[in-house]
Every structure is written in C-alpha cells, then in structure tokens.
Short mmCIF file of C-alpha atoms in Angstrom, two decimals:
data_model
loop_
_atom_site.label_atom_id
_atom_site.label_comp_id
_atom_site.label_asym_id
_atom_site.label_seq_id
_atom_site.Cartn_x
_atom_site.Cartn_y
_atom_site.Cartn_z
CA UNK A 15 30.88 -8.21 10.99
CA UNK A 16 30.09 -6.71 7.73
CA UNK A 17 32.47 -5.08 6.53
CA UNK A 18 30.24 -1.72 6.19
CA UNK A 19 31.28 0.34 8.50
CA UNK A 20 29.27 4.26 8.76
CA UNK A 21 30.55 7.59 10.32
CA UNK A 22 29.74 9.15 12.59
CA UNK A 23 27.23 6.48 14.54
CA UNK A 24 25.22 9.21 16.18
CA UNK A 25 24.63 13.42 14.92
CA UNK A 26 22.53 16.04 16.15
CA UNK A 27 21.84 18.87 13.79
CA UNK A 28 19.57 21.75 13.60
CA UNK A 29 16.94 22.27 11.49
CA UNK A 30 18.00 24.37 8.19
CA UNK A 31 21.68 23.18 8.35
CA UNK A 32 23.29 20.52 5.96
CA UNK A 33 24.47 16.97 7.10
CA UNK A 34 26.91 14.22 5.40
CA UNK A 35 26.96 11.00 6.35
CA UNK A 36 30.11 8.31 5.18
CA UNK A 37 30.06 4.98 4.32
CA UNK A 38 32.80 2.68 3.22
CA UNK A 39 31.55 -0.18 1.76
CA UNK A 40 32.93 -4.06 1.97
CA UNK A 41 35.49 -4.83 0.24
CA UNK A 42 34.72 -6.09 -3.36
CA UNK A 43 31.54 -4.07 -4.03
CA UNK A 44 30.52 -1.99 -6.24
CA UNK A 45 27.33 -0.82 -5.06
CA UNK A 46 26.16 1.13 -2.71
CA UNK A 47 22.46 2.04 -1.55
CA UNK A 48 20.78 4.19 1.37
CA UNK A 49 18.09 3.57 3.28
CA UNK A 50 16.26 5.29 5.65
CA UNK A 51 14.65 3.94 8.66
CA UNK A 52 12.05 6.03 10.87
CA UNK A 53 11.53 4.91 14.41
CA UNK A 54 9.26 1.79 14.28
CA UNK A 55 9.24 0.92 10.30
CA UNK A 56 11.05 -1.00 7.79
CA UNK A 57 13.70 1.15 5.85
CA UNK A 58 12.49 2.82 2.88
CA UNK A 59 15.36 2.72 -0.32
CA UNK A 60 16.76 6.26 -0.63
CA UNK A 61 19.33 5.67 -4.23
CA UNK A 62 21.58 3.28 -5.06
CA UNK A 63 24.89 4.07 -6.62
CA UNK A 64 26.77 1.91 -8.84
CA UNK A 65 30.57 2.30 -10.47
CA UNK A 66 29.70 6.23 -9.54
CA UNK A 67 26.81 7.11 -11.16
CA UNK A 68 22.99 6.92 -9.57
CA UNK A 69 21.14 3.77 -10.32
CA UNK A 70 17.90 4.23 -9.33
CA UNK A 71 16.09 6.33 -6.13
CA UNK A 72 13.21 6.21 -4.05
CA UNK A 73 10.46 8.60 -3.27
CA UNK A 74 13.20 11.31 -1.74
CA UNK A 75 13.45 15.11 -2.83
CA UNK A 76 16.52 16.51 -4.25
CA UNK A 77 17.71 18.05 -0.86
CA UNK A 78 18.90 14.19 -0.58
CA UNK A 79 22.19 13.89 -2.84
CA UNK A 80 25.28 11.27 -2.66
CA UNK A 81 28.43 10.54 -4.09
CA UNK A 82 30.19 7.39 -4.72
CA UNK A 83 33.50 7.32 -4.67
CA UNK A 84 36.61 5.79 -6.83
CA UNK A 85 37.16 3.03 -4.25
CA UNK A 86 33.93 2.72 -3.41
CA UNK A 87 32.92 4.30 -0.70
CA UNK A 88 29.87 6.62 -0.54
CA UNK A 89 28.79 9.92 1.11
CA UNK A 90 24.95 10.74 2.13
CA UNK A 91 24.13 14.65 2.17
CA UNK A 92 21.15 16.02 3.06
CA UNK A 93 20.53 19.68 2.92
CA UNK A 94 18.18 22.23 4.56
CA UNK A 95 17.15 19.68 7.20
CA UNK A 96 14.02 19.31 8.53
CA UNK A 97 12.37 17.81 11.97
CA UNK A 98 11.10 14.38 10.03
CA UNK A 99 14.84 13.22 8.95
CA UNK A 100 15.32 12.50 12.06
CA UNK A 101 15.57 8.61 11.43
CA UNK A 102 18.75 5.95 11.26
CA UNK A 103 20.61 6.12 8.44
CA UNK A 104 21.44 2.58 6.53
CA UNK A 105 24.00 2.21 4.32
CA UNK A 106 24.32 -1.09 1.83
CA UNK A 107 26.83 -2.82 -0.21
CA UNK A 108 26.36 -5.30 -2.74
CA UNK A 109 28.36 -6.87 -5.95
CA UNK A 110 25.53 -6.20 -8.43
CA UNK A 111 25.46 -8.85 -10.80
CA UNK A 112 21.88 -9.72 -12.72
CA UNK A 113 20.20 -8.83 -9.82
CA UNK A 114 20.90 -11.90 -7.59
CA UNK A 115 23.21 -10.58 -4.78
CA UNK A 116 22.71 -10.13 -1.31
CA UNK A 117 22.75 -6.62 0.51
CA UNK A 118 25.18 -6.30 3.74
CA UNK A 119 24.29 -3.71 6.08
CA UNK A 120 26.55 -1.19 8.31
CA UNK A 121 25.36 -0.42 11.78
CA UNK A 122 23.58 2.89 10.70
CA UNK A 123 23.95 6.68 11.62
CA UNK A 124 21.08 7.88 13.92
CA UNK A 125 20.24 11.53 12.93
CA UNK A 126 18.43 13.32 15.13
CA UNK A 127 17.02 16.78 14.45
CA UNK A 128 16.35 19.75 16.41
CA UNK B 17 4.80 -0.72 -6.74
CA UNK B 18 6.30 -3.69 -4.74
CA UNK B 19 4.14 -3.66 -1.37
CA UNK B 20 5.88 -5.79 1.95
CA UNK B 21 3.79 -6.42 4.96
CA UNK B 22 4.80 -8.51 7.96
CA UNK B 23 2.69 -10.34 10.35
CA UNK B 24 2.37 -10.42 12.92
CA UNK B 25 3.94 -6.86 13.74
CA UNK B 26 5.16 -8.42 17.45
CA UNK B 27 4.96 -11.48 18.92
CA UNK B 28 6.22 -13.09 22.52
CA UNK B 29 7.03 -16.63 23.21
CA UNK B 30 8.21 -18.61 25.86
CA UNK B 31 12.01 -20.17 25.45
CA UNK B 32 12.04 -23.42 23.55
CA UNK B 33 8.97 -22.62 21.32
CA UNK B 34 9.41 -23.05 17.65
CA UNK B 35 7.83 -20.32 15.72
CA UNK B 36 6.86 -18.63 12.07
CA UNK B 37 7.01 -15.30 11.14
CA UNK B 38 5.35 -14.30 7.95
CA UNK B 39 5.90 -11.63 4.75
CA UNK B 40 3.97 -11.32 2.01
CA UNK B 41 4.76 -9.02 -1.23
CA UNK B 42 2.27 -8.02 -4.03
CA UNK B 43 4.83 -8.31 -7.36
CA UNK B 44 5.90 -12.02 -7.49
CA UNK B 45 8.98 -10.69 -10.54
CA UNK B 46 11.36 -10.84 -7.23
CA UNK B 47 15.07 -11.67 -8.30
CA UNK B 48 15.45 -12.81 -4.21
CA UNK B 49 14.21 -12.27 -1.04
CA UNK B 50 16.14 -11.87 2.53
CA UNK B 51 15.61 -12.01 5.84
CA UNK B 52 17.40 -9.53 8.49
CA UNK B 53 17.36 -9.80 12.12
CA UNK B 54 17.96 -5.64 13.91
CA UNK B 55 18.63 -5.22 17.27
CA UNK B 56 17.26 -1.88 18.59
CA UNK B 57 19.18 0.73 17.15
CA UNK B 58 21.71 -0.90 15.56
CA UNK B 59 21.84 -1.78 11.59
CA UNK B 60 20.49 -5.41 9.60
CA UNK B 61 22.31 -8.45 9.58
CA UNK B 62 21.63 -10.70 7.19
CA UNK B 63 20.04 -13.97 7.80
CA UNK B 64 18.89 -15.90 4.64
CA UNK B 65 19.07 -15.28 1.30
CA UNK B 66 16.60 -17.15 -1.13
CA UNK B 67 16.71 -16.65 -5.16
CA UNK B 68 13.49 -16.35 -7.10
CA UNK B 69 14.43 -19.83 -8.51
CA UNK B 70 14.75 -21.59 -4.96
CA UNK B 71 12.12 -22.73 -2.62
CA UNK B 72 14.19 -22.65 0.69
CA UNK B 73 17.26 -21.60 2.32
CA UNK B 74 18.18 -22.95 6.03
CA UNK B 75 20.69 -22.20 8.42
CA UNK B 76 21.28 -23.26 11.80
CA UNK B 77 18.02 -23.07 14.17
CA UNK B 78 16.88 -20.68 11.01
CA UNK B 79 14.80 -21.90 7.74
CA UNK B 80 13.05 -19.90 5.30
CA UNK B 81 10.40 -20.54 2.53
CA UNK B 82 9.63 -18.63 -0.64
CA UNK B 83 6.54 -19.08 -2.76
CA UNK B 84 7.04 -16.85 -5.42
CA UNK B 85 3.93 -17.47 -7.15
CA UNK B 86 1.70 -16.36 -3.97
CA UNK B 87 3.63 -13.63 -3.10
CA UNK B 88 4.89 -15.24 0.37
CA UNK B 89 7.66 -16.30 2.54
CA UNK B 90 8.19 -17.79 5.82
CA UNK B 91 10.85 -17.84 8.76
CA UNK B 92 10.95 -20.71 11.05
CA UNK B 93 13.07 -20.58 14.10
CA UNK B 94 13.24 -23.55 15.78
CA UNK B 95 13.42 -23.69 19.75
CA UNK B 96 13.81 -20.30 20.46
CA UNK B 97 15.90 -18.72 22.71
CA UNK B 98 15.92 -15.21 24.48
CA UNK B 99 18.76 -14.42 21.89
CA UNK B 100 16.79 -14.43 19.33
CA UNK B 101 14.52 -11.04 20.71
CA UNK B 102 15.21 -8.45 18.30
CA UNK B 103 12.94 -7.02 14.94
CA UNK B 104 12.98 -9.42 12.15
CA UNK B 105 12.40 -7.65 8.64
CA UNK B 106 12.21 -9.11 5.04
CA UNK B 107 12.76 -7.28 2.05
CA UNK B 108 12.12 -8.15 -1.75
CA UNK B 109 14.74 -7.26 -4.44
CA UNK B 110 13.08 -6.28 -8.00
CA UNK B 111 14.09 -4.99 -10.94
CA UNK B 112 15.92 -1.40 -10.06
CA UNK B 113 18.00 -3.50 -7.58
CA UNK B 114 16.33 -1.84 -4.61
CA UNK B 115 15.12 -3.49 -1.73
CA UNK B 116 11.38 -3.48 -0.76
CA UNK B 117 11.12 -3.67 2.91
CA UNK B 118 8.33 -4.84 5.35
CA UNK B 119 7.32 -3.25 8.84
CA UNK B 120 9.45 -6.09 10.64
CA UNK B 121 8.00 -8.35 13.48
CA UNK B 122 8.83 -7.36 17.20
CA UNK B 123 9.93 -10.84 18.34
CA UNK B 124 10.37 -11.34 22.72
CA UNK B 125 11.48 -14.75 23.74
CA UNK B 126 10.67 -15.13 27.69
CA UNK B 127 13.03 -17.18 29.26
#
C-alpha cells in the first residue's frame, strides 16, 4: 500500500464530454504529478503540482487542467474528450526536496472513451 | 529531451532462473532513477530507488545498478519465481522533477 489512493478506478465517457479524475495523495506530500499510460507503453508525465501551483507539464494541450488542493490532494480534468484519452490514469506523490525523492504511485483510473 | 528505452521489451524464463533487465537513458544529469514493477492494469509500485550519487541499491531477491556516466541501469532478480510476471518499467528523474519513463519489459516466469 501506497497511500495514493484514485477515484473512481474505472469511467466510461463519451467523446465531447468533460471528465475529473481525484487523487488524494500520501500523507506528508506535497507534490503531486499525472501521468498517462496508453495500452502497452510507459506513462508519459502530464504536470506536476506543487504547494498549489503547476510545476512543470508535459507535451499535453490545455483541454488537460488540474488543481491541487489545500491538503493536498489533486483533481485531473480533461475537457472535450476525444477517442485517444482513452488510457490509465496515474497519479503520483512525492515530498519534493532538491530533486532526490521517490514517486509513489496510486492504482490508476482507466478511462475509456466512446 | 531525456529518452528511456527498455530491453528487451518481453522476456520468458523458466522458475529459478536469475535474470537482467536493462534501461538505458540519453541525459546522464539524472537526480535518481527507479524501478517499478505493474501488474496488468493496475498502477506502479516502487521497487528501487538509486540517487545519481550511488552505484546500487538491493533489496530482497531484487538489485539494481546505475552507471550514470553511460546512461544505463540494470535489474537483477535472482531465482525467479512465477510471482515475479508482471511489466517492469524504469524511469529517470531530471531537472523539472518529472519522471522519464521507458516502454517497460513484459517479464513471464514459467513455473
């Protein structure tokens, strides 16, 4: 166990509509990153959030937008949705300090589009 | 850009076998590298964490190498057992604090 834990573990939407995914990040951290992971590859980095604020993002348009919260927990939204974000959803938690920390992982939300 | 690849991409052994897994990464200015086993659908778990500063991690059945300087790292798993099937990935962390992942290898242990 990780302590990450991700809601809901498994969605079906419909292409066009909007989707938010929830993570709630292990206790102590203050960082949180997304990944996605498309059937068969490694995850790519999505953005990282740290003490609220964005801290760096990947090679994702803006339809891809998060929030970090106050006690550290994190939302994923992704709007207008379209056939290829159909993937599993990773969420990560970290205490970033100098860049030597290690990354724990939830269990993921599998997205599937329609 | 940080570039991870993983070979080989599967690989299936027979119980007992000891094996190595492989990851290479083209930017050596890593602050660490780790190792996460997946099971099919389900998220990473962390196996080994090794700093830029240290050589080599172990744990259990598990060790792990880093050469920093040729862009590589290794996983040994020593007498393997059908357990141990899942995808094995490593990932780089650079400056941004983002993680740099590899393709994974497919690992099958027979019994």
């Amino acid at each position: 166990e990780t302590g990450v834990t991700q809601s809901p573990t498994h969605l079906i939407k419909t292409r066009g509509q909007q989707v938010t995914l929830r993570c709630s990040s292990q206790s102590g951290h203050n960082t949180v990153s997304w990944y996605q992971q498309a059937l068969g590859q490694g995850p790519q980095f999505i953005f990282q959030y740290y003490r609220e604020e964005e801290n760096g993002r990947g090679n994702f348009p803006p339809r891809f937008s998060g929030l970090q919260f106050p006690n550290y927990s994190s939302e994923l939204n992704v709007n207008a949705l379209e056939l290829d974000d159909s993937a599993l959803y990773l969420c990560a938690s970290s205490f970033e300090y100098r860049g030597n920390t290690e990354a724990f992982f939830g269990q993921g939300t599998r997205l599937t589009v329609v | 850009k940080q570039e991870v690849t993983q070979i080989p991409a599967a690989l299936s052994v027979p119980e007992g076998e000891n094996l190595v897994l492989n990851c290479s990464f083209t930017d050596s200015a890593i602050y660490n590298l780790q190792w996460f086993r997946q099971d099919p659908g389900k998220g990473l778990t962390s196996l080994l964490l090794i700093q830029s500063s240290q050589r080599e991690q172990t744990s259990g059945r598990l060790n792990a190498s880093l050469d920093k300087s040729s862009g590589r790292s290794t996983l040994y798993i020593a007498a393997s057992q059908p357990g141990d099937s899942a995808t094995y990935l490593c990932a780089v962390r650079n400056a941004g604090n983002m993680l740099t992942f590899g393709g994974g290898t497919r690992l099958m242990v027979k019994p």
